[in-house]
């Protein structure tokens, strides 16, 4: 299976399939270095959020890398407290300022805040039309949230970023998204590092001289899932990108799919209180 490093979103925008996620990466040197190391290792997608409170350092890391801005795909997200029409417009400007950029590649609604996400979406559509963001999407939306959004939306979300890892494979939602040409992106793709000792993943890795982390990343990629593993260690950041020289068999993929237990590490989007 030849695996392309990029994927085309519904509006034609090209997104790298593998990026660096920076949730829980500390603002300051930790975030600057992680972003810089990732870009030096060949990553071209960086995924942050206003809520991660590290947008300033992510911007610094991008500039420190020397990689031209237009070669990098930057995602950030609208925080729950900023949802609503006017506050979304304001929050977007703040993210842009903190990152020190004049456009964002992908802006996502972070969580489906009841009674607010449709107003937020209207503002996102307006920002999209203005050209200051190249694609817009959602995160943590179930099928019913998307169906509700689509009743009034002029622009169909291009991405839904959801929790996916081998113990939460989300196959029904992934199918719905694929049917609607909404790209699937995984957060906590390594199960927050909690499943890296799973004997099946370790055993599959041994066949290819790869780690369990590399096996999981490859499983996402071969399953058409955009994947953004987080690490603050240079060797792991490099290791997580070194996944384009081997291929899982259909049998490997099936064995990993079967690790699914539908167990979430984060909150259910139907039941969160922040
Ligand atoms: P660290 O940042 O200390 O390297 P997820 O992306 O699912 O949220 O997982 C991130 C967690 O997995 C972090 O705790 C990270 O730790 C750890 N991690 C990331 N890559 C690797 C790797 N290649 N080997 C071991 N642990 C890793």
Short mmCIF file of C-alpha atoms and ligand atoms in Angstrom, two decimals:
data_model
loop_
_atom_site.label_atom_id
_atom_site.label_comp_id
_atom_site.label_asym_id
_atom_site.label_seq_id
_atom_site.Cartn_x
_atom_site.Cartn_y
_atom_site.Cartn_z
CA UNK A 1 0.00 0.00 0.00
CA UNK A 2 1.57 3.25 -1.03
CA UNK A 3 0.63 5.79 1.57
CA UNK A 4 0.49 9.45 0.67
CA UNK A 5 1.77 11.86 3.30
CA UNK A 6 -1.08 14.28 2.61
CA UNK A 7 -4.84 14.17 2.19
CA UNK A 8 -7.17 16.47 0.27
CA UNK A 9 -9.99 18.03 2.30
CA UNK A 10 -13.45 18.51 0.75
CA UNK A 11 -12.55 22.07 -0.34
CA UNK A 12 -9.32 20.97 -2.04
CA UNK A 13 -6.97 22.06 0.76
CA UNK A 14 -4.08 19.67 1.33
CA UNK A 15 -3.50 18.55 4.92
CA UNK A 16 -0.56 16.44 6.13
CA UNK A 17 -1.75 13.08 7.48
CA UNK A 18 0.72 13.10 10.39
CA UNK A 19 1.33 16.04 12.69
CA UNK A 20 2.40 17.07 16.16
CA UNK A 21 -0.30 17.56 18.81
CA UNK A 22 0.60 19.93 21.64
CA UNK A 23 -2.12 19.36 24.23
CA UNK A 24 -0.46 19.47 27.68
CA UNK A 25 2.78 20.84 26.24
CA UNK A 26 3.87 23.71 28.48
CA UNK A 27 4.04 27.23 27.09
CA UNK A 28 7.64 28.41 26.94
CA UNK A 29 10.72 26.37 26.05
CA UNK A 30 8.88 23.03 26.07
CA UNK A 31 6.41 24.09 23.38
CA UNK A 32 8.97 26.10 21.36
CA UNK A 33 11.40 23.16 21.28
CA UNK A 34 8.78 20.48 20.54
CA UNK A 35 7.44 22.44 17.57
CA UNK A 36 10.93 23.23 16.29
CA UNK A 37 12.09 19.60 16.62
CA UNK A 38 8.98 18.36 14.84
CA UNK A 39 9.42 20.74 11.93
CA UNK A 40 13.12 19.81 11.70
CA UNK A 41 12.14 16.13 11.64
CA UNK A 42 9.83 16.71 8.67
CA UNK A 43 6.43 17.29 10.29
CA UNK A 44 4.37 19.92 8.50
CA UNK A 45 1.21 19.90 10.67
CA UNK A 46 1.03 21.43 14.15
CA UNK A 47 -2.21 21.11 16.14
CA UNK A 48 -2.85 23.50 19.02
CA UNK A 49 -5.87 25.17 20.65
CA UNK A 50 -6.62 28.35 22.56
CA UNK A 51 -7.34 26.13 25.58
CA UNK A 52 -3.84 24.65 25.51
CA UNK A 53 -2.47 28.10 26.38
CA UNK A 54 0.65 27.59 24.29
CA UNK A 55 -0.22 29.41 21.04
CA UNK A 56 2.49 32.07 21.67
CA UNK A 57 5.21 29.42 21.96
CA UNK A 58 3.84 27.41 19.03
CA UNK A 59 4.23 30.54 16.90
CA UNK A 60 7.76 31.03 18.23
CA UNK A 61 8.66 27.41 17.45
CA UNK A 62 7.40 27.84 13.90
CA UNK A 63 9.53 30.94 13.39
CA UNK A 64 12.56 29.35 15.08
CA UNK A 65 12.41 26.35 12.72
CA UNK A 66 13.13 28.45 9.66
CA UNK A 67 10.55 26.42 7.69
CA UNK A 68 8.54 28.81 5.48
CA UNK A 69 5.06 29.54 6.86
CA UNK A 70 3.32 28.43 3.67
CA UNK A 71 4.81 24.93 4.03
CA UNK A 72 3.26 24.48 7.49
CA UNK A 73 -0.35 23.54 8.27
CA UNK A 74 -1.45 25.14 11.55
CA UNK A 75 -4.62 24.11 13.37
CA UNK A 76 -6.10 25.89 16.36
CA UNK A 77 -9.46 25.67 18.11
CA UNK A 78 -12.19 27.89 19.52
CA UNK A 79 -12.58 27.40 23.27
CA UNK A 80 -15.99 26.72 24.82
CA UNK A 81 -16.14 29.97 26.84
CA UNK A 82 -15.68 31.92 23.59
CA UNK A 83 -18.55 30.30 21.72
CA UNK A 84 -21.22 32.56 20.23
CA UNK A 85 -21.13 34.76 17.13
CA UNK A 86 -19.27 37.91 18.28
CA UNK A 87 -17.04 36.11 20.74
CA UNK A 88 -15.92 33.64 18.07
CA UNK A 89 -14.82 36.47 15.79
CA UNK A 90 -12.88 37.98 18.70
CA UNK A 91 -11.35 34.66 19.81
CA UNK A 92 -10.12 33.95 16.29
CA UNK A 93 -8.30 37.30 16.18
CA UNK A 94 -6.75 36.57 19.56
CA UNK A 95 -5.46 33.17 18.41
CA UNK A 96 -4.03 34.74 15.27
CA UNK A 97 -2.28 37.40 17.37
CA UNK A 98 -0.89 34.93 19.87
CA UNK A 99 0.43 32.67 17.13
CA UNK A 100 1.84 35.73 15.35
CA UNK A 101 0.35 34.56 12.04
CA UNK A 102 -1.79 36.28 9.46
CA UNK A 103 -3.84 33.20 8.61
CA UNK A 104 -4.67 29.79 10.11
CA UNK A 105 -4.96 26.65 8.03
CA UNK A 106 -7.71 24.97 10.05
CA UNK A 107 -9.97 26.40 12.77
CA UNK A 108 -12.09 23.97 14.78
CA UNK A 109 -14.96 24.31 17.26
CA UNK A 110 -13.34 22.49 20.19
CA UNK A 111 -16.50 21.00 21.79
CA UNK A 112 -20.21 21.03 20.84
CA UNK A 113 -21.48 23.53 23.43
CA UNK A 114 -25.27 23.18 23.41
CA UNK A 115 -27.21 26.22 22.23
CA UNK A 116 -24.05 27.95 21.03
CA UNK A 117 -22.25 25.95 18.38
CA UNK A 118 -24.53 27.08 15.52
CA UNK A 119 -23.84 30.78 16.24
CA UNK A 120 -20.14 29.97 16.50
CA UNK A 121 -20.32 28.19 13.15
CA UNK A 122 -21.88 31.26 11.45
CA UNK A 123 -18.87 33.26 12.61
CA UNK A 124 -16.47 30.52 11.46
CA UNK A 125 -18.12 30.59 8.01
CA UNK A 126 -17.61 34.33 7.86
CA UNK A 127 -13.92 34.01 8.83
CA UNK A 128 -13.56 31.29 6.19
CA UNK A 129 -15.11 33.55 3.52
CA UNK A 130 -12.67 36.31 4.51
CA UNK A 131 -9.73 34.02 3.64
CA UNK A 132 -8.08 34.27 7.06
CA UNK A 133 -8.62 30.55 7.59
CA UNK A 134 -8.21 27.99 4.80
CA UNK A 135 -10.56 25.35 6.26
CA UNK A 136 -13.04 25.08 9.13
CA UNK A 137 -14.26 22.11 11.08
CA UNK A 138 -15.35 20.71 14.41
CA UNK A 139 -13.98 18.57 17.18
CA UNK A 140 -15.73 16.15 19.51
CA UNK A 141 -18.92 16.23 17.45
CA UNK A 142 -21.06 13.10 17.41
CA UNK A 143 -23.13 12.26 14.33
CA UNK A 144 -26.21 13.96 15.83
CA UNK A 145 -24.28 17.20 16.50
CA UNK A 146 -23.15 17.32 12.87
CA UNK A 147 -26.62 16.56 11.57
CA UNK A 148 -27.99 19.38 13.71
CA UNK A 149 -25.27 21.78 12.51
CA UNK A 150 -25.93 20.89 8.86
CA UNK A 151 -29.58 22.01 9.16
CA UNK A 152 -28.37 25.62 8.98
CA UNK A 153 -24.76 25.45 7.84
CA UNK A 154 -23.70 26.95 4.52
CA UNK A 155 -20.29 25.28 4.73
CA UNK A 156 -19.99 21.59 5.65
CA UNK A 157 -17.24 21.06 8.27
CA UNK A 158 -14.13 19.75 6.54
CA UNK A 159 -12.78 17.90 9.58
CA UNK A 160 -14.06 16.29 12.79
CA UNK A 161 -11.27 15.75 15.32
CA UNK A 162 -12.30 13.05 17.79
CA UNK A 163 -10.76 10.72 20.36
CA UNK A 164 -9.52 7.61 18.51
CA UNK A 165 -6.97 4.99 19.52
CA UNK A 166 -6.91 1.18 19.35
CA UNK A 167 -9.13 0.91 22.45
CA UNK A 168 -11.67 3.43 21.07
CA UNK A 169 -11.91 2.90 17.33
CA UNK A 170 -15.20 4.78 16.74
CA UNK A 171 -16.00 2.85 13.56
CA UNK A 172 -19.68 3.96 13.19
CA UNK A 173 -18.80 7.66 13.52
CA UNK A 174 -15.84 7.26 11.15
CA UNK A 175 -18.15 5.72 8.55
CA UNK A 176 -20.66 8.57 8.92
CA UNK A 177 -17.86 11.12 8.49
CA UNK A 178 -16.42 9.35 5.44
CA UNK A 179 -19.91 9.20 3.87
CA UNK A 180 -20.19 12.96 4.36
CA UNK A 181 -16.68 13.71 3.06
CA UNK A 182 -15.60 15.01 6.47
CA UNK A 183 -11.98 14.09 7.19
CA UNK A 184 -11.37 12.19 10.42
CA UNK A 185 -8.62 13.36 12.74
CA UNK A 186 -7.65 11.54 15.95
CA UNK A 187 -6.77 13.14 19.29
CA UNK A 188 -4.98 11.08 21.95
CA UNK A 189 -4.03 8.75 19.09
CA UNK A 190 -1.58 6.80 21.29
CA UNK A 191 -4.17 6.44 24.04
CA UNK A 192 -2.15 9.08 25.93
CA UNK A 193 0.71 6.59 26.00
CA UNK A 194 -1.29 4.16 28.16
CA UNK A 195 -1.47 1.34 25.62
CA UNK A 196 2.14 1.28 24.47
CA UNK A 197 2.87 -1.89 26.42
CA UNK A 198 -0.04 -3.80 24.94
CA UNK A 199 1.50 -7.19 23.99
CA UNK A 200 -0.26 -7.41 20.63
CA UNK A 201 1.00 -3.99 19.57
CA UNK A 202 4.51 -4.80 20.80
CA UNK A 203 4.45 -8.16 18.99
CA UNK A 204 3.29 -6.61 15.71
CA UNK A 205 6.03 -3.98 16.06
CA UNK A 206 8.74 -6.63 16.49
CA UNK A 207 7.99 -8.01 13.00
CA UNK A 208 8.96 -4.67 11.48
CA UNK A 209 11.55 -3.55 14.04
CA UNK A 210 9.16 -0.78 15.12
CA UNK A 211 7.77 0.35 18.49
CA UNK A 212 4.14 0.03 19.59
CA UNK A 213 3.80 3.81 19.12
CA UNK A 214 4.92 3.51 15.49
CA UNK A 215 2.52 0.60 14.94
CA UNK A 216 -0.40 2.64 16.29
CA UNK A 217 0.50 5.67 14.16
CA UNK A 218 0.72 3.44 11.09
CA UNK A 219 -2.68 1.87 11.98
CA UNK A 220 -4.24 5.37 12.00
CA UNK A 221 -2.61 6.29 8.69
CA UNK A 222 -3.65 3.07 6.95
CA UNK A 223 -7.19 3.58 8.33
CA UNK A 224 -7.41 7.03 6.65
CA UNK A 225 -7.23 8.88 9.97
CA UNK A 226 -5.19 12.08 10.29
CA UNK A 227 -3.04 11.58 13.36
CA UNK A 228 -1.36 14.05 15.75
CA UNK A 229 0.67 12.22 18.43
CA UNK A 230 2.05 14.40 21.22
CA UNK A 231 5.55 14.22 22.63
CA UNK A 232 7.93 16.68 24.24
CA UNK A 233 10.99 14.47 23.67
CA UNK A 234 13.06 14.94 20.52
CA UNK A 235 13.80 11.22 20.09
CA UNK A 236 10.11 10.29 20.37
CA UNK A 237 9.04 13.13 18.07
CA UNK A 238 11.48 11.76 15.48
CA UNK A 239 10.45 8.14 16.13
CA UNK A 240 6.76 8.99 15.68
CA UNK A 241 7.49 10.41 12.22
CA UNK A 242 9.57 7.42 11.15
CA UNK A 243 6.58 5.40 9.97
CA UNK A 244 6.70 5.69 6.20
CA UNK A 245 9.05 2.77 5.56
CA UNK A 246 6.88 -0.17 6.65
CA UNK A 247 3.35 -1.39 6.10
CA UNK A 248 0.89 -3.26 8.32
CA UNK A 249 -0.90 -6.21 6.73
CA UNK A 250 -4.70 -6.47 6.65
CA UNK A 251 -4.36 -9.09 9.37
CA UNK A 252 -2.33 -6.69 11.58
CA UNK A 253 -4.96 -3.99 11.07
CA UNK A 254 -7.72 -6.44 12.00
CA UNK A 255 -5.93 -7.49 15.18
CA UNK A 256 -5.52 -3.84 16.19
CA UNK A 257 -9.19 -3.06 15.36
CA UNK A 258 -10.11 -5.90 17.70
CA UNK A 259 -8.45 -4.15 20.65
CA UNK A 260 -11.46 -1.82 20.69
CA UNK A 261 -13.25 -1.70 24.04
CA UNK A 262 -15.14 1.57 23.44
CA UNK A 263 -13.41 3.05 26.47
CA UNK A 264 -12.87 6.79 26.45
CA UNK A 265 -9.93 8.51 28.12
CA UNK A 266 -11.62 11.89 27.77
CA UNK A 267 -15.22 12.97 28.33
CA UNK A 268 -18.13 11.86 26.15
CA UNK A 269 -19.17 14.83 23.97
CA UNK A 270 -22.76 14.24 25.15
CA UNK A 271 -21.72 14.73 28.73
CA UNK A 272 -19.01 17.28 29.46
CA UNK A 273 -19.18 20.11 31.94
CA UNK A 274 -16.59 22.64 30.78
P1 LIG B 1 6.08 12.48 26.25
O1 LIG B 1 5.41 13.76 25.82
O2 LIG B 1 6.68 12.57 27.62
O3 LIG B 1 7.02 11.93 25.22
P2 LIG B 1 -1.25 10.90 22.82
O4 LIG B 1 -0.66 11.52 21.60
O5 LIG B 1 -2.13 9.75 22.59
O6 LIG B 1 -1.91 11.95 23.71
O7 LIG B 1 -0.02 10.30 23.67
C1 LIG B 1 0.93 11.17 24.25
C2 LIG B 1 1.64 10.46 25.39
O8 LIG B 1 2.45 9.39 24.88
C3 LIG B 1 2.55 11.38 26.13
O9 LIG B 1 2.53 11.00 27.49
C4 LIG B 1 3.92 11.11 25.50
O10 LIG B 1 4.93 11.35 26.45
C5 LIG B 1 3.84 9.65 25.15
N1 LIG B 1 4.58 9.29 23.93
C6 LIG B 1 4.51 9.90 22.71
N2 LIG B 1 5.27 9.26 21.81
C7 LIG B 1 5.85 8.23 22.44
C8 LIG B 1 6.75 7.20 22.03
N3 LIG B 1 7.19 7.13 20.79
N4 LIG B 1 7.14 6.30 22.98
C9 LIG B 1 6.69 6.37 24.23
N5 LIG B 1 5.84 7.30 24.68
C10 LIG B 1 5.41 8.24 23.79
#
